[in-house]
mmCIF file of C-alpha atoms and ligand atoms in Angstrom:
data_model
loop_
_atom_site.group_PDB
_atom_site.id
_atom_site.type_symbol
_atom_site.label_atom_id
_atom_site.label_comp_id
_atom_site.label_asym_id
_atom_site.label_seq_id
_atom_site.Cartn_x
_atom_site.Cartn_y
_atom_site.Cartn_z
ATOM 1 C CA MET G 43 -17.162 185.444 -84.651
ATOM 2 C CA ASP G 44 -13.536 184.709 -83.671
ATOM 3 C CA LEU G 45 -11.740 187.626 -82.150
ATOM 4 C CA GLU G 46 -8.670 187.052 -84.338
ATOM 5 C CA TYR G 47 -10.836 188.040 -87.275
ATOM 6 C CA HIS G 48 -11.119 191.652 -85.875
ATOM 7 C CA VAL G 49 -7.284 192.136 -85.767
ATOM 8 C CA GLU G 50 -5.512 193.657 -88.739
ATOM 9 C CA LYS G 51 -2.008 193.119 -87.425
ATOM 10 C CA ILE G 52 -0.052 191.982 -84.458
ATOM 11 C CA LEU G 53 2.551 194.584 -83.128
ATOM 12 C CA TRP G 54 3.870 192.442 -80.231
ATOM 13 C CA THR G 55 3.303 188.769 -79.591
ATOM 14 C CA GLU G 56 2.693 187.071 -76.284
ATOM 15 C CA GLN G 57 6.274 185.795 -76.208
ATOM 16 C CA GLN G 58 7.790 189.262 -76.904
ATOM 17 C CA ILE G 59 5.589 190.851 -74.205
ATOM 18 C CA SER G 60 6.542 188.150 -71.667
ATOM 19 C CA HIS G 61 10.303 188.587 -72.480
ATOM 20 C CA ARG G 62 10.167 192.461 -72.151
ATOM 21 C CA VAL G 63 8.078 192.229 -68.868
ATOM 22 C CA SER G 64 10.832 190.056 -67.440
ATOM 23 C CA GLU G 65 13.538 192.558 -68.386
ATOM 24 C CA LEU G 66 11.523 195.409 -66.826
ATOM 25 C CA ALA G 67 11.093 193.455 -63.559
ATOM 26 C CA SER G 68 14.878 192.850 -63.511
ATOM 27 C CA GLU G 69 15.515 196.586 -63.858
ATOM 28 C CA ILE G 70 13.120 197.408 -61.071
ATOM 29 C CA ILE G 71 14.660 194.791 -58.752
ATOM 30 C CA GLN G 72 18.055 196.270 -59.271
ATOM 31 C CA ASP G 73 16.739 199.748 -58.398
ATOM 32 C CA PHE G 74 14.621 198.811 -55.320
ATOM 33 C CA THR G 75 16.469 196.441 -52.887
ATOM 34 C CA PRO G 76 14.508 195.431 -49.686
ATOM 35 C CA GLN G 77 16.739 197.688 -47.701
ATOM 36 C CA ASN G 78 15.661 200.802 -49.449
ATOM 37 C CA ASN G 79 11.954 200.325 -48.755
ATOM 38 C CA ALA G 80 10.216 197.967 -51.160
ATOM 39 C CA PRO G 81 7.773 200.012 -53.453
ATOM 40 C CA ALA G 82 4.066 200.054 -53.732
ATOM 41 C CA PHE G 83 2.862 199.037 -57.312
ATOM 42 C CA VAL G 84 -0.186 200.959 -58.412
ATOM 43 C CA GLY G 85 -1.853 199.667 -61.495
ATOM 44 C CA VAL G 86 -3.916 202.137 -63.525
ATOM 45 C CA ALA G 87 -7.170 200.334 -64.034
ATOM 46 C CA THR G 88 -8.427 198.831 -66.183
ATOM 47 C CA GLY G 89 -5.781 198.675 -68.926
ATOM 48 C CA ALA G 90 -2.887 197.700 -66.755
ATOM 49 C CA PHE G 91 -4.459 194.758 -65.083
ATOM 50 C CA LEU G 92 -2.579 192.031 -67.015
ATOM 51 C CA PHE G 93 0.751 193.952 -67.189
ATOM 52 C CA LEU G 94 0.607 194.521 -63.493
ATOM 53 C CA ALA G 95 -0.227 190.930 -62.744
ATOM 54 C CA ASP G 96 2.670 189.580 -64.822
ATOM 55 C CA LEU G 97 5.061 192.230 -63.591
ATOM 56 C CA VAL G 98 4.570 191.758 -59.918
ATOM 57 C CA ARG G 99 4.833 187.972 -60.068
ATOM 58 C CA LYS G 100 8.406 188.566 -61.274
ATOM 59 C CA ILE G 101 9.356 190.908 -58.383
ATOM 60 C CA GLN G 102 10.728 188.986 -55.335
ATOM 61 C CA LEU G 103 10.414 191.925 -52.964
ATOM 62 C CA PRO G 104 7.939 192.577 -50.150
ATOM 63 C CA ILE G 105 5.811 194.930 -52.276
ATOM 64 C CA SER G 106 2.282 196.107 -51.966
ATOM 65 C CA VAL G 107 -0.122 196.139 -54.986
ATOM 66 C CA ASP G 108 -3.130 198.369 -55.474
ATOM 67 C CA PHE G 109 -5.270 199.875 -58.279
ATOM 68 C CA ILE G 110 -6.336 203.313 -59.118
ATOM 69 C CA ARG G 111 -8.722 204.400 -61.909
ATOM 70 C CA ALA G 112 -8.663 207.494 -64.089
ATOM 71 C CA ASP G 113 -11.211 208.009 -66.651
ATOM 72 C CA SER G 114 -10.385 209.974 -69.663
ATOM 73 C CA TYR G 115 -11.510 208.229 -72.871
ATOM 74 C CA GLY G 116 -15.168 207.312 -72.339
ATOM 75 C CA LEU G 117 -15.967 204.868 -75.211
ATOM 76 C CA GLY G 118 -13.935 206.590 -77.868
ATOM 77 C CA THR G 119 -10.217 206.540 -78.995
ATOM 78 C CA VAL G 120 -9.227 210.217 -78.043
ATOM 79 C CA SER G 121 -8.437 211.351 -74.469
ATOM 80 C CA ASN G 122 -10.755 214.076 -73.366
ATOM 81 C CA GLY G 123 -7.848 215.738 -71.588
ATOM 82 C CA ASN G 124 -9.426 215.936 -68.168
ATOM 83 C CA PRO G 125 -9.206 212.633 -66.284
ATOM 84 C CA ARG G 126 -11.321 212.012 -63.175
ATOM 85 C CA ILE G 127 -10.271 209.631 -60.391
ATOM 86 C CA PRO G 128 -13.457 207.649 -59.610
ATOM 87 C CA PHE G 129 -11.519 204.832 -57.784
ATOM 88 C CA ASP G 130 -8.742 205.689 -55.426
ATOM 89 C CA LEU G 131 -6.010 203.863 -53.536
ATOM 90 C CA LYS G 132 -6.646 201.597 -50.506
ATOM 91 C CA VAL G 133 -2.847 201.414 -49.575
ATOM 92 C CA ASP G 134 -1.432 204.315 -47.652
ATOM 93 C CA VAL G 135 1.495 205.607 -49.763
ATOM 94 C CA GLN G 136 2.734 208.275 -47.348
ATOM 95 C CA GLY G 137 6.479 208.171 -47.177
ATOM 96 C CA LYS G 138 6.541 205.219 -49.675
ATOM 97 C CA HIS G 139 8.074 204.667 -53.067
ATOM 98 C CA VAL G 140 5.351 204.219 -55.570
ATOM 99 C CA ILE G 141 5.490 202.708 -59.011
ATOM 100 C CA LEU G 142 2.645 203.763 -61.245
ATOM 101 C CA VAL G 143 2.094 200.818 -63.663
ATOM 102 C CA GLU G 144 0.390 201.997 -66.969
ATOM 103 C CA ASP G 145 -0.522 199.974 -70.120
ATOM 104 C CA ILE G 146 0.186 202.992 -72.428
ATOM 105 C CA VAL G 147 1.144 206.700 -72.149
ATOM 106 C CA ASP G 148 -0.453 208.714 -74.888
ATOM 107 C CA THR G 149 -1.118 212.346 -74.409
ATOM 108 C CA GLY G 150 0.315 212.164 -70.816
ATOM 109 C CA ASN G 151 -2.834 213.607 -69.311
ATOM 110 C CA THR G 152 -3.749 210.638 -67.168
ATOM 111 C CA LEU G 153 -0.149 210.167 -65.731
ATOM 112 C CA SER G 154 0.211 213.884 -65.080
ATOM 113 C CA CYS G 155 -3.045 213.914 -63.076
ATOM 114 C CA LEU G 156 -2.218 210.683 -61.279
ATOM 115 C CA ILE G 157 1.259 211.807 -60.364
ATOM 116 C CA ASP G 158 -0.159 215.042 -58.798
ATOM 117 C CA HIS G 159 -2.658 213.002 -56.957
ATOM 118 C CA ILE G 160 -0.304 210.502 -55.574
ATOM 119 C CA LYS G 161 2.218 213.255 -54.731
ATOM 120 C CA SER G 162 -0.458 214.917 -52.713
ATOM 121 C CA LYS G 163 -0.744 211.763 -50.509
ATOM 122 C CA GLY G 164 2.952 212.203 -49.581
ATOM 123 C CA ALA G 165 4.679 209.520 -51.519
ATOM 124 C CA SER G 166 8.510 209.912 -51.210
ATOM 125 C CA SER G 167 9.087 208.935 -54.813
ATOM 126 C CA ILE G 168 6.978 208.232 -57.834
ATOM 127 C CA SER G 169 8.279 206.181 -60.701
ATOM 128 C CA VAL G 170 6.330 205.117 -63.864
ATOM 129 C CA CYS G 171 6.472 201.715 -65.459
ATOM 130 C CA THR G 172 4.491 201.691 -68.715
ATOM 131 C CA LEU G 173 4.396 198.822 -71.135
ATOM 132 C CA LEU G 174 3.976 201.129 -74.123
ATOM 133 C CA ASP G 175 4.740 204.849 -74.803
ATOM 134 C CA LYS G 176 3.420 206.753 -77.818
ATOM 135 C CA PRO G 177 5.791 209.782 -77.794
ATOM 136 C CA ALA G 178 4.396 211.162 -81.020
ATOM 137 C CA ARG G 179 1.045 212.107 -79.293
ATOM 138 C CA ARG G 180 2.450 213.594 -76.028
ATOM 139 C CA LYS G 181 0.682 216.820 -75.034
ATOM 140 C CA VAL G 182 1.381 217.086 -71.309
ATOM 141 C CA HIS G 183 4.826 216.873 -69.768
ATOM 142 C CA PHE G 184 4.735 215.047 -66.502
ATOM 143 C CA GLU G 185 7.453 214.997 -63.877
ATOM 144 C CA LEU G 186 8.415 212.186 -61.735
ATOM 145 C CA VAL G 187 8.774 212.683 -57.945
ATOM 146 C CA GLY G 188 11.904 212.307 -55.855
ATOM 147 C CA LYS G 189 14.260 209.713 -57.317
ATOM 148 C CA GLY G 190 11.534 208.221 -59.444
ATOM 149 C CA LYS G 191 12.511 206.552 -62.693
ATOM 150 C CA TYR G 192 10.727 205.918 -65.994
ATOM 151 C CA TYR G 193 10.511 202.301 -67.135
ATOM 152 C CA CYS G 194 9.152 201.656 -70.652
ATOM 153 C CA GLY G 195 8.477 198.464 -72.451
ATOM 154 C CA PHE G 196 8.204 199.433 -76.004
ATOM 155 C CA GLU G 197 7.857 202.563 -78.103
ATOM 156 C CA CYS G 198 4.387 202.289 -79.779
ATOM 157 C CA PRO G 199 3.741 203.763 -83.238
ATOM 158 C CA ASP G 200 0.886 206.131 -83.577
ATOM 159 C CA TYR G 201 -1.955 203.509 -83.930
ATOM 160 C CA PHE G 202 -4.848 202.939 -81.480
ATOM 161 C CA VAL G 203 -3.759 199.541 -80.148
ATOM 162 C CA VAL G 204 -5.769 196.812 -78.349
ATOM 163 C CA GLY G 205 -5.002 193.666 -76.281
ATOM 164 C CA TYR G 206 -3.113 192.546 -73.275
ATOM 165 C CA GLY G 207 -5.315 194.812 -71.136
ATOM 166 C CA MET G 208 -6.015 197.548 -73.616
ATOM 167 C CA ASP G 209 -9.532 198.015 -74.957
ATOM 168 C CA PHE G 210 -11.564 199.645 -77.642
ATOM 169 C CA ALA G 211 -14.959 200.289 -76.242
ATOM 170 C CA GLU G 212 -14.257 197.882 -73.431
ATOM 171 C CA LEU G 213 -13.576 194.927 -75.696
ATOM 172 C CA TYR G 214 -10.333 193.113 -76.689
ATOM 173 C CA ARG G 215 -8.666 193.412 -73.313
ATOM 174 C CA ASN G 216 -8.363 189.585 -73.155
ATOM 175 C CA LEU G 217 -6.248 189.293 -76.300
ATOM 176 C CA PRO G 218 -2.905 187.818 -75.152
ATOM 177 C CA TYR G 219 -0.939 189.935 -77.698
ATOM 178 C CA ILE G 220 -1.080 193.597 -78.725
ATOM 179 C CA GLY G 221 -2.366 194.592 -82.108
ATOM 180 C CA VAL G 222 -4.341 196.982 -84.269
ATOM 181 C CA LEU G 223 -8.031 196.379 -85.258
ATOM 182 C CA LYS G 224 -9.352 196.392 -88.848
ATOM 183 C CA PRO G 225 -10.468 200.017 -89.664
ATOM 184 C CA GLU G 226 -14.080 198.926 -90.100
ATOM 185 C CA ILE G 227 -14.249 197.970 -86.326
ATOM 186 C CA TYR G 228 -13.321 201.602 -85.193
ATOM 187 C CA SER G 229 -15.752 203.255 -87.520
HETATM 188 P P1 IMP B 412 -3.352 209.669 -71.982
HETATM 189 O O1 IMP B 412 -4.069 210.286 -70.804
HETATM 190 O O2 IMP B 412 -3.794 210.277 -73.222
HETATM 191 O O3 IMP B 412 -1.839 209.538 -71.858
HETATM 192 O O4 IMP B 412 -3.994 208.260 -72.121
HETATM 193 C C1 IMP B 412 -3.623 207.131 -71.250
HETATM 194 C C2 IMP B 412 -4.756 206.082 -71.263
HETATM 195 O O5 IMP B 412 -5.453 206.064 -72.339
HETATM 196 C C3 IMP B 412 -4.102 204.698 -71.106
HETATM 197 O O6 IMP B 412 -4.050 204.352 -69.770
HETATM 198 C C4 IMP B 412 -5.006 203.827 -71.889
HETATM 199 O O7 IMP B 412 -6.044 203.327 -70.974
HETATM 200 C C5 IMP B 412 -5.712 204.724 -72.884
HETATM 201 N N1 IMP B 412 -5.122 204.702 -74.167
HETATM 202 C C6 IMP B 412 -4.285 205.523 -74.780
HETATM 203 N N2 IMP B 412 -3.895 205.034 -76.068
HETATM 204 C C7 IMP B 412 -4.530 203.932 -76.245
HETATM 205 C C8 IMP B 412 -4.584 202.862 -77.246
HETATM 206 O O8 IMP B 412 -3.869 203.038 -78.302
HETATM 207 N N3 IMP B 412 -5.278 201.880 -76.963
HETATM 208 C C9 IMP B 412 -5.998 201.652 -75.831
HETATM 209 N N4 IMP B 412 -5.997 202.515 -74.897
HETATM 210 C C10 IMP B 412 -5.281 203.620 -74.971
#
């Protein structure tokens, strides 16, 4: 069956996402010149893989790129509140500016845990660049490190969304847009 059939509505099209990713890249380039130590981009696997790939290709600075994984959802749609880090950084971030690249910030549990983890590795600043933010569901307040900044693509309404890297039960990550599935798919 065609994937499109599973989608109830599209929230952001491929073109809207691409445009916003370019704007975020411009903001980051203005904040991190090569002179002030080009940052390490750390994508939160797996959801940020497309966003990270599109974002870093628009950053003309000598950056490093790495992934980290934090598991908090299992196969459901609700964070279990206690993320583990089963896959850690390869890049040494001691004394570096780190930009954590997230697909979506929901309760804030994952970010809070990852920021603490990367801070313990001695990063000189930690910024967050998330494509989506669902402020209505925030439970954990996280603090950026040093002169870290918060970059956000779009504020997301309180739906469970899929596409452009984001999954439901490990499916739908390959949709080029972001949307909401039909209710019968979630149940
Ligand atoms: P948090 O720890 O509750 O902030 O959840 C963050 C992580 O949960 C994100 O990196 C996503 O992988 C996942 N997540 C949260 N909301 C959604 C959603 O609506 N769709 C898909 N994944 C989500």
